[in-house]
Coordinates of C-alpha atoms in Angstrom, one line a residue:
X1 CA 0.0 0.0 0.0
X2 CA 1.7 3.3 -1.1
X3 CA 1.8 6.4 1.4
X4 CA -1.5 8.0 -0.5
X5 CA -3.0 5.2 0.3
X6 CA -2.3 4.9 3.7
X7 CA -3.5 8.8 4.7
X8 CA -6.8 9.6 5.8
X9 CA -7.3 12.0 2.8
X10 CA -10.2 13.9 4.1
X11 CA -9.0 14.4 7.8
X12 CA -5.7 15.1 6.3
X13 CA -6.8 18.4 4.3
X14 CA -8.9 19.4 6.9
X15 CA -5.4 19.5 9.0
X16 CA -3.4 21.1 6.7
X17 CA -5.8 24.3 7.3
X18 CA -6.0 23.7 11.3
X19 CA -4.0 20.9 12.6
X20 CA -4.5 20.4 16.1
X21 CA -3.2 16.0 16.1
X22 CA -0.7 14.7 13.6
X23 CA 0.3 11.0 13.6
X24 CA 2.7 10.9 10.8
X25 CA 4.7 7.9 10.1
X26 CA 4.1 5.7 13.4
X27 CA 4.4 2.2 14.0
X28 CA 4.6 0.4 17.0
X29 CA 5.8 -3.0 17.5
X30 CA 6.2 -4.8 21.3
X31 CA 8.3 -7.4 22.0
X32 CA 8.5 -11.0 21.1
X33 CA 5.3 -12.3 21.0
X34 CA 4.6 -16.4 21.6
X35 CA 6.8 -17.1 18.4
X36 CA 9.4 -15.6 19.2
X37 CA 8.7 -12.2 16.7
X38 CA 7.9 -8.8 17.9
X39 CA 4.4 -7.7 17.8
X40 CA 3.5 -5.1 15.2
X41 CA 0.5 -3.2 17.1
X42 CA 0.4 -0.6 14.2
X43 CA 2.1 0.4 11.1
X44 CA 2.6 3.1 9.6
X45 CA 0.1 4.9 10.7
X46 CA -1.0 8.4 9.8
X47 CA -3.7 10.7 10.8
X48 CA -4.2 14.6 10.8
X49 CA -7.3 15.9 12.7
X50 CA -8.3 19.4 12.5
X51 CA -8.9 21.5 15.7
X52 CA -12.8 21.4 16.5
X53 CA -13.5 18.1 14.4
X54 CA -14.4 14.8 16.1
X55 CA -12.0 11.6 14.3
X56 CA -14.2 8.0 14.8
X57 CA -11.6 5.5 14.8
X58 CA -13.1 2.1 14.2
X59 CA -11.9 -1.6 13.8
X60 CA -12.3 -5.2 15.5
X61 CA -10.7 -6.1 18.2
X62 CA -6.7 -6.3 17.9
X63 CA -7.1 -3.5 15.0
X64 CA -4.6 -1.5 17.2
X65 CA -6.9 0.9 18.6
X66 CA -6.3 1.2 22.2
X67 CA -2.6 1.3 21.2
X68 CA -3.2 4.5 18.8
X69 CA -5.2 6.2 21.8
X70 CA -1.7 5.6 24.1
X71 CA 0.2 6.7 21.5
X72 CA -1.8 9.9 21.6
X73 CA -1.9 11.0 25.3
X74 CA 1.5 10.1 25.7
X75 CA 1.3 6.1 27.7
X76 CA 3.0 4.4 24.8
X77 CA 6.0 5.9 22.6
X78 CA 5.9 5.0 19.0
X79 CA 8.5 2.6 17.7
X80 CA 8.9 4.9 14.4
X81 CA 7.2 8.4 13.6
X82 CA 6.0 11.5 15.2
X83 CA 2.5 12.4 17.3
X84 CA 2.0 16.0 17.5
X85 CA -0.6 17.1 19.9
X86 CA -1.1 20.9 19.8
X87 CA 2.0 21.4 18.6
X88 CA 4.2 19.2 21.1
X89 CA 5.7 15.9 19.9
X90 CA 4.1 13.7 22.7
X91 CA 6.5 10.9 21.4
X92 CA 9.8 12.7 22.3
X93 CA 9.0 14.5 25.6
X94 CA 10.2 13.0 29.0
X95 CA 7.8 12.9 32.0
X96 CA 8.0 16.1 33.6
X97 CA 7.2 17.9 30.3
X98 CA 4.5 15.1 29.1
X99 CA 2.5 15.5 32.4
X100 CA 2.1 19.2 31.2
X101 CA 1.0 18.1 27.9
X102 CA -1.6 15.5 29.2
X103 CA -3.4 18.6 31.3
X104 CA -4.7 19.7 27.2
X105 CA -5.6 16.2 26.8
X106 CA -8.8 15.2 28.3
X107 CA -9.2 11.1 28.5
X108 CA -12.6 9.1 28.9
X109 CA -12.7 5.4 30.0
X110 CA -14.9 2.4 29.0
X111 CA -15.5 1.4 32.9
X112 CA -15.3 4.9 34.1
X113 CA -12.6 4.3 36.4
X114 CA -13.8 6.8 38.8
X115 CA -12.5 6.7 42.5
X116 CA -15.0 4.7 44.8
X117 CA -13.9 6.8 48.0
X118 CA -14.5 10.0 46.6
X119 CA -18.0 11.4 45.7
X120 CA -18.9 12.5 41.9
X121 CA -18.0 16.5 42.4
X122 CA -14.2 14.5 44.8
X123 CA -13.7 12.6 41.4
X124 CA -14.1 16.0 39.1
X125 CA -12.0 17.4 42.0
X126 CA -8.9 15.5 41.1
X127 CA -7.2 16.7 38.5
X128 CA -7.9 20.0 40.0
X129 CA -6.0 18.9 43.3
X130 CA -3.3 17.2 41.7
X131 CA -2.5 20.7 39.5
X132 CA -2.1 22.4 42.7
X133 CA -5.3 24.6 41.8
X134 CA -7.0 27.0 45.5
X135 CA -9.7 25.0 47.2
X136 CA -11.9 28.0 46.3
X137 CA -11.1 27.8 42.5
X138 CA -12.0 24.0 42.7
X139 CA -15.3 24.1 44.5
X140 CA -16.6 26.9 41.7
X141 CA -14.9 25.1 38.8
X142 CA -16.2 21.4 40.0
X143 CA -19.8 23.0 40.2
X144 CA -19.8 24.1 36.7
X145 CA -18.8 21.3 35.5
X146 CA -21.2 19.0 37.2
X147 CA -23.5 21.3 36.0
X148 CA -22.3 21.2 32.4
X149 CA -23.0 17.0 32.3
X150 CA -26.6 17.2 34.3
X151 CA -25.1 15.9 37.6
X152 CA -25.4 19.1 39.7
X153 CA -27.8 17.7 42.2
X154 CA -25.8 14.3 41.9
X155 CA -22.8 16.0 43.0
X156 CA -22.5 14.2 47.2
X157 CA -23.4 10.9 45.4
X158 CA -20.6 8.2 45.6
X159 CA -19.9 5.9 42.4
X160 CA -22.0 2.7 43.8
X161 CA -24.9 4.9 43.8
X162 CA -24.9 6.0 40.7
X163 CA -26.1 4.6 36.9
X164 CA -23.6 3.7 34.7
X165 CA -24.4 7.1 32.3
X166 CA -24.7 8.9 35.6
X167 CA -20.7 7.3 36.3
X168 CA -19.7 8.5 32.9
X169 CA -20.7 11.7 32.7
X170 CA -18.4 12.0 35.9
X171 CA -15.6 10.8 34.2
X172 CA -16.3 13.3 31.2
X173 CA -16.9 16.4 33.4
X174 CA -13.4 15.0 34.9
X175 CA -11.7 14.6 31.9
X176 CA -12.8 18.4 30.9
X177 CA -11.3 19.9 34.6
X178 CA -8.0 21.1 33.5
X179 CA -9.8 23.0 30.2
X180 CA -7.8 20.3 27.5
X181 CA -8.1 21.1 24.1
X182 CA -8.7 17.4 23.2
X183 CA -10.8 14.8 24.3
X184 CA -9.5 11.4 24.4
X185 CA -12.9 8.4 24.2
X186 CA -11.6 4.9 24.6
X187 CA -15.0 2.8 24.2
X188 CA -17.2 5.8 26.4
X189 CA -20.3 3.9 25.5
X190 CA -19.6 0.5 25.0
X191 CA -20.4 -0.7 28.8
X192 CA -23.9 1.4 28.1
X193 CA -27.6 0.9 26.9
X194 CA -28.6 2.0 23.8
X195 CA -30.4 4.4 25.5
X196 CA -27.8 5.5 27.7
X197 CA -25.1 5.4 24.9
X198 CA -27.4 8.5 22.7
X199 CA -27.6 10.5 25.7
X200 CA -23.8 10.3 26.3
X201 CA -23.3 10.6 22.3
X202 CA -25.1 13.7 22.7
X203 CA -23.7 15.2 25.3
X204 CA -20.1 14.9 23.8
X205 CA -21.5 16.6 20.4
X206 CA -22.8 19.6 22.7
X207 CA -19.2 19.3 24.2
X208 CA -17.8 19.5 20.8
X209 CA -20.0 22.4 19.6
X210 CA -20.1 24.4 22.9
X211 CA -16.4 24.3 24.0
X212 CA -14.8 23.7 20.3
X213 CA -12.9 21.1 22.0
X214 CA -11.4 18.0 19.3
X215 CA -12.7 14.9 19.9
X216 CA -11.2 11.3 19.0
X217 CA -13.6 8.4 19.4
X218 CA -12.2 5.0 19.5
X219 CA -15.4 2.6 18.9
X220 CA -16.1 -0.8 17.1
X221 CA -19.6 0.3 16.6
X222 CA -20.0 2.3 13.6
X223 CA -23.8 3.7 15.1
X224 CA -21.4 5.3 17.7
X225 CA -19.2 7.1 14.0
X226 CA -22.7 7.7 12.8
X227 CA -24.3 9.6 15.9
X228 CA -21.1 12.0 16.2
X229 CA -18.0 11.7 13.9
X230 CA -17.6 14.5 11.3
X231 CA -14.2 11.9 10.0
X232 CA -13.9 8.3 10.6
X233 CA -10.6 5.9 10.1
X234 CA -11.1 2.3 9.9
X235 CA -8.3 0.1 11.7
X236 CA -7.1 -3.8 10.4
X237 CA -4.1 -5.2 11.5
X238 CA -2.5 -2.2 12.6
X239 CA -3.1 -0.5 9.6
X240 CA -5.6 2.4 8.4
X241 CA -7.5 0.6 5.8
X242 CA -10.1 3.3 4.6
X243 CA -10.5 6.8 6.1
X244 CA -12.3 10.2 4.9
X245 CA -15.8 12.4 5.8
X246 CA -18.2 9.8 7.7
X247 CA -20.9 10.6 4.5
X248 CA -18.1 9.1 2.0
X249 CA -17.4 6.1 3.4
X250 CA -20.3 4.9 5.1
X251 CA -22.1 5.3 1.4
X252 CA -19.3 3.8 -0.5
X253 CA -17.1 1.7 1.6
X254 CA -13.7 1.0 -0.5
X255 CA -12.7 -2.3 1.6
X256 CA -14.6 -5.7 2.8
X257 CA -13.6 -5.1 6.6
X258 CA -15.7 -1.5 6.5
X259 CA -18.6 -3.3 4.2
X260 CA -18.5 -6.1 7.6
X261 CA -18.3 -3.2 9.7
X262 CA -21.2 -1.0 7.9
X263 CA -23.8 -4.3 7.4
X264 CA -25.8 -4.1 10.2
X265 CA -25.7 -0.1 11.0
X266 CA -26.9 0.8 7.0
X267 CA -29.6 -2.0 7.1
X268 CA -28.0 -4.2 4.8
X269 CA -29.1 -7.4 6.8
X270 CA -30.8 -9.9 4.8
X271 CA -33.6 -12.1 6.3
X272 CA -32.3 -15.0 7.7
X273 CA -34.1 -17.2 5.3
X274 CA -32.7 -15.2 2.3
X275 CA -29.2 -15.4 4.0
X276 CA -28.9 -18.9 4.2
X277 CA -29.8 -19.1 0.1
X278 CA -26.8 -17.0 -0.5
X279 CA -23.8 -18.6 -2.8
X280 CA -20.4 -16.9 -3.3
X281 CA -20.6 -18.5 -6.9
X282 CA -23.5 -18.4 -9.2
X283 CA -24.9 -21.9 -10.1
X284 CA -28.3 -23.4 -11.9
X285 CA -31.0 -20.8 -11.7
X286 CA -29.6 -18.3 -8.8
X287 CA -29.9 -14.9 -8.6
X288 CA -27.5 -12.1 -9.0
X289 CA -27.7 -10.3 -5.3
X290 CA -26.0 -6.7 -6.1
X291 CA -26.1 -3.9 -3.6
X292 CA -27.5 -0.5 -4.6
X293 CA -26.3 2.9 -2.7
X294 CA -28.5 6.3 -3.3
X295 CA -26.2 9.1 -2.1
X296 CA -27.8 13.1 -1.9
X297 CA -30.0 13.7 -4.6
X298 CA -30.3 10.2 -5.9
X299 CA -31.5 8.8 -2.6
X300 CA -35.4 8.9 -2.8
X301 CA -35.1 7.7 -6.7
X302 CA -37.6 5.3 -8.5
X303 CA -34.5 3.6 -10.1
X304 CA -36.0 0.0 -9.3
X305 CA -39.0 0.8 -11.4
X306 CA -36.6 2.8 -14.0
X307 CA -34.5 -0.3 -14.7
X308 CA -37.7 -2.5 -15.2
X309 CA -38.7 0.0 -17.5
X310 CA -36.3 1.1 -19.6
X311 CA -34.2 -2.0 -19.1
X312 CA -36.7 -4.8 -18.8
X313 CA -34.8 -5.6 -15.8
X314 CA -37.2 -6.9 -13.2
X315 CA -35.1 -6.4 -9.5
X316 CA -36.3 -8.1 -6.5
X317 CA -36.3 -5.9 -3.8
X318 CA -34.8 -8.3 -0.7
X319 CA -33.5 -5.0 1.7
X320 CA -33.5 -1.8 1.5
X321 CA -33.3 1.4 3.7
X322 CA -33.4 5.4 3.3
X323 CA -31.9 7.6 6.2
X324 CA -29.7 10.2 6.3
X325 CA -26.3 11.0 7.5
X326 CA -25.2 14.4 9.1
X327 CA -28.4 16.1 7.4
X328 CA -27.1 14.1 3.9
X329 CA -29.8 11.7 2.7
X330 CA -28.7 8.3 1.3
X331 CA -30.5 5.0 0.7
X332 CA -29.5 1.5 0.3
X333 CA -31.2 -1.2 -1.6
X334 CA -30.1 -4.8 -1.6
X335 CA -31.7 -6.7 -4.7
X336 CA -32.3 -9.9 -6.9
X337 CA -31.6 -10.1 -10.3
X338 CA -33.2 -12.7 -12.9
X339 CA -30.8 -15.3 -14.1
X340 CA -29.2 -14.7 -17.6
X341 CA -25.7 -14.0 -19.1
X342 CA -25.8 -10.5 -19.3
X343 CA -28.4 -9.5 -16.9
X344 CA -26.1 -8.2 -14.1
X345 CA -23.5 -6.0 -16.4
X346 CA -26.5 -4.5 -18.0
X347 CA -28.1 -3.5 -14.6
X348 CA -24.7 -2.5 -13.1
X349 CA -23.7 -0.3 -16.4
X350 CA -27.3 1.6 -16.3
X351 CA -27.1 1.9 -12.3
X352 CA -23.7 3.1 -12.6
X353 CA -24.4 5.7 -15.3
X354 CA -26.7 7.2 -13.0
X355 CA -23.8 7.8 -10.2
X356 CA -25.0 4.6 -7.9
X357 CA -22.5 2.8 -6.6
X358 CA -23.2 -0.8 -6.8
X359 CA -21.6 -3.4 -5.3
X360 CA -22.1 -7.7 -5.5
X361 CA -22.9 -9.7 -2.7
X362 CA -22.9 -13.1 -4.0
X363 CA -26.1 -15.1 -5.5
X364 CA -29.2 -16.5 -4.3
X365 CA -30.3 -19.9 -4.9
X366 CA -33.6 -21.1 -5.7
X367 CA -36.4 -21.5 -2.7
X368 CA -37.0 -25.2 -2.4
X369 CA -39.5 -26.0 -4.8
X370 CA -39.2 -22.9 -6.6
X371 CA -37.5 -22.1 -10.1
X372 CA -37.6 -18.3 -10.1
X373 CA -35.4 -15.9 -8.6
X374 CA -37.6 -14.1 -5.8
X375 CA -37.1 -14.5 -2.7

């Protein structure tokens, strides 16, 4: 993969006007692993983010997330290449100097990791202490912020008596204490309901809006990218597979790991009934499956009714959805095509004409007892 390649291109120009994090050139390997070879966490890595924007950083587990988030507030040094937070090299800076650094870098934690001794506003309180700030200053400060996350009548509660969105809007209104200019989430919603998790999603975007503060989400849910992320950058092995503006890639995905990663957020799911009849290779009397994506203006279309009529291309509809990303319609349609030699490169050449991305999924076989393609 060439260095193009490898760059988020969309984060990256956004940067180049404001650049508030650059990752440029990092890998990071740990010692001998069970086989006796190092372990290469990530490669090659980089990433610009502009001040203000909030970066979605997605992949499965082992992608190398957690390790690009320690990389970023300083806990891990790279093996190879820079990170540049607000314009100090984190990677290069010894621990007197870092823990100066880390004060602009606000960090929230998957299982809040709040102190169960200390109430909510003696967790918020900590930072404060530890940066030598007057009892006075802290008491005020603490109140705001409790305030700012919709704990302030929360604020003499202890951890154990508080919800789990209750615990993590203490850890955010302590990560935001010491005013950072970045806000570090490592999994904030993942122990939550999906109930919970919108609420926290939102707060964090009126964090974002209100304070102007950059945001970096590491997730493995891409409804999480969706709800919040103006960029996203998709992790696999270490490596940044796919990046660019959330709109882009969420309606035209460039790599099978972000098409996995993107099935069940864009409503892509077949039935399970249709699933099961699905081939990788086309045999007697199966189905072309292809998927269709509708982007802006194209989204609300009639094009199944178009290609049955100007085509004489009859499309079995088997899934399908219309929603909208960041105020940017879109639709998705999965569908059936009739058997024949030419049927699926004459649908794909008039789809593709009209600016629709189409992609194949594989081919459905014949319902027991049934010769034609629907489903």
């Amino acid at each position: 993969m060439g260095e193009d390649e490898r760059r988020l291109p969309s984060a990256d120009r956004a940067s180049e006007r404001d650049p508030l994090i650059r990752i440029e050139g990092v890998s990071k390997r740990y010692p001998a692993g069970a086989n006796g070879e190092p372990v290469a966490a990530l490669s090659d890595v980089n990433l610009g983010v502009a001040s203000g924007s909030v970066l979605g950083v997605i992949g499965r587990s082992g992608a190398g997330k957690s390790t690009l988030i320690r990389l970023l507030n300083g806990l891990e040094k790279p093996t190879e290449g820079r990170v540049v937070v607000d314009g100090a090299e984190v990677s290069s800076l010894d621990e007197r100097r870092l823990r100066d650094v880390r004060r602009r870098i606000g960090m929230v934690f998957q299982h809040f990791n709040l102190l169960a001794s200390r109430t909510a506003s003696g967790n918020v309180a900590l930072p404060l202490e530890i940066a030598g700030v007057p009892r006075a200053a802290i008491r005020a400060q603490v109140a705001e912020l409790l305030d700012l996350v919709g704990l302030a009548d929360k604020r003499d509660r202890y951890p154990a008596e508080l919800s789990g969105g209750q615990k993590q809007r203490v850890g955010i209104a302590r990560a935001l204490a010491t005013g950072p200019k970045v806000l570090l989430s490592d999994e904030a919603t993942s122990a939550l309901d999906p109930e919970t998790t919108r609420a926290i999603l939102d707060l964090l975007a009126r964090i974002n809006r209100d304070l102007g503060l950059t945001i970096v989400l590491i997730t493995h849910e891409m409804s999480v990218i969706r709800a919040i992320a103006d960029q996203v950058a998709v992790l696999e092995h270490g490596r940044i597979v796919e990046g660019g503006a959330v709109f882009d890639v969420f309606t035209r995905p460039q790599t099978e790991i972000t098409r996995a990663l993107l099935a069940g957020e864009m409503g892509l799911r077949l039935p399970p009934s249709l699933a099961e009849r699905l081939r990788p290779e086309a045999g007697p009397g199966t189905a072309t499956v292809l998927r269709i994506t509708f982007r802006g203006e194209h989204a609300t279309d009639p094009i199944v009714a178009r290609l049955a009529r100007e085509m004489g291309i009859e499309a079995n509809i088997l899934s399908g959805t219309v929603d909208e990303i960041g105020g940017q319609p879109f639709g998705s349609l999965i569908v059936a095509l009739p058997p024949g030699p030419d049927v699926a490169a004459r649908a794909s050449a008039f789809l593709s004409a009209r600016d629709l991305a189409v992609d194949p999924v594989g081919y459905l076989a014949p319902a027991i007892g049934r010769s034609r393609h629907v489903a």
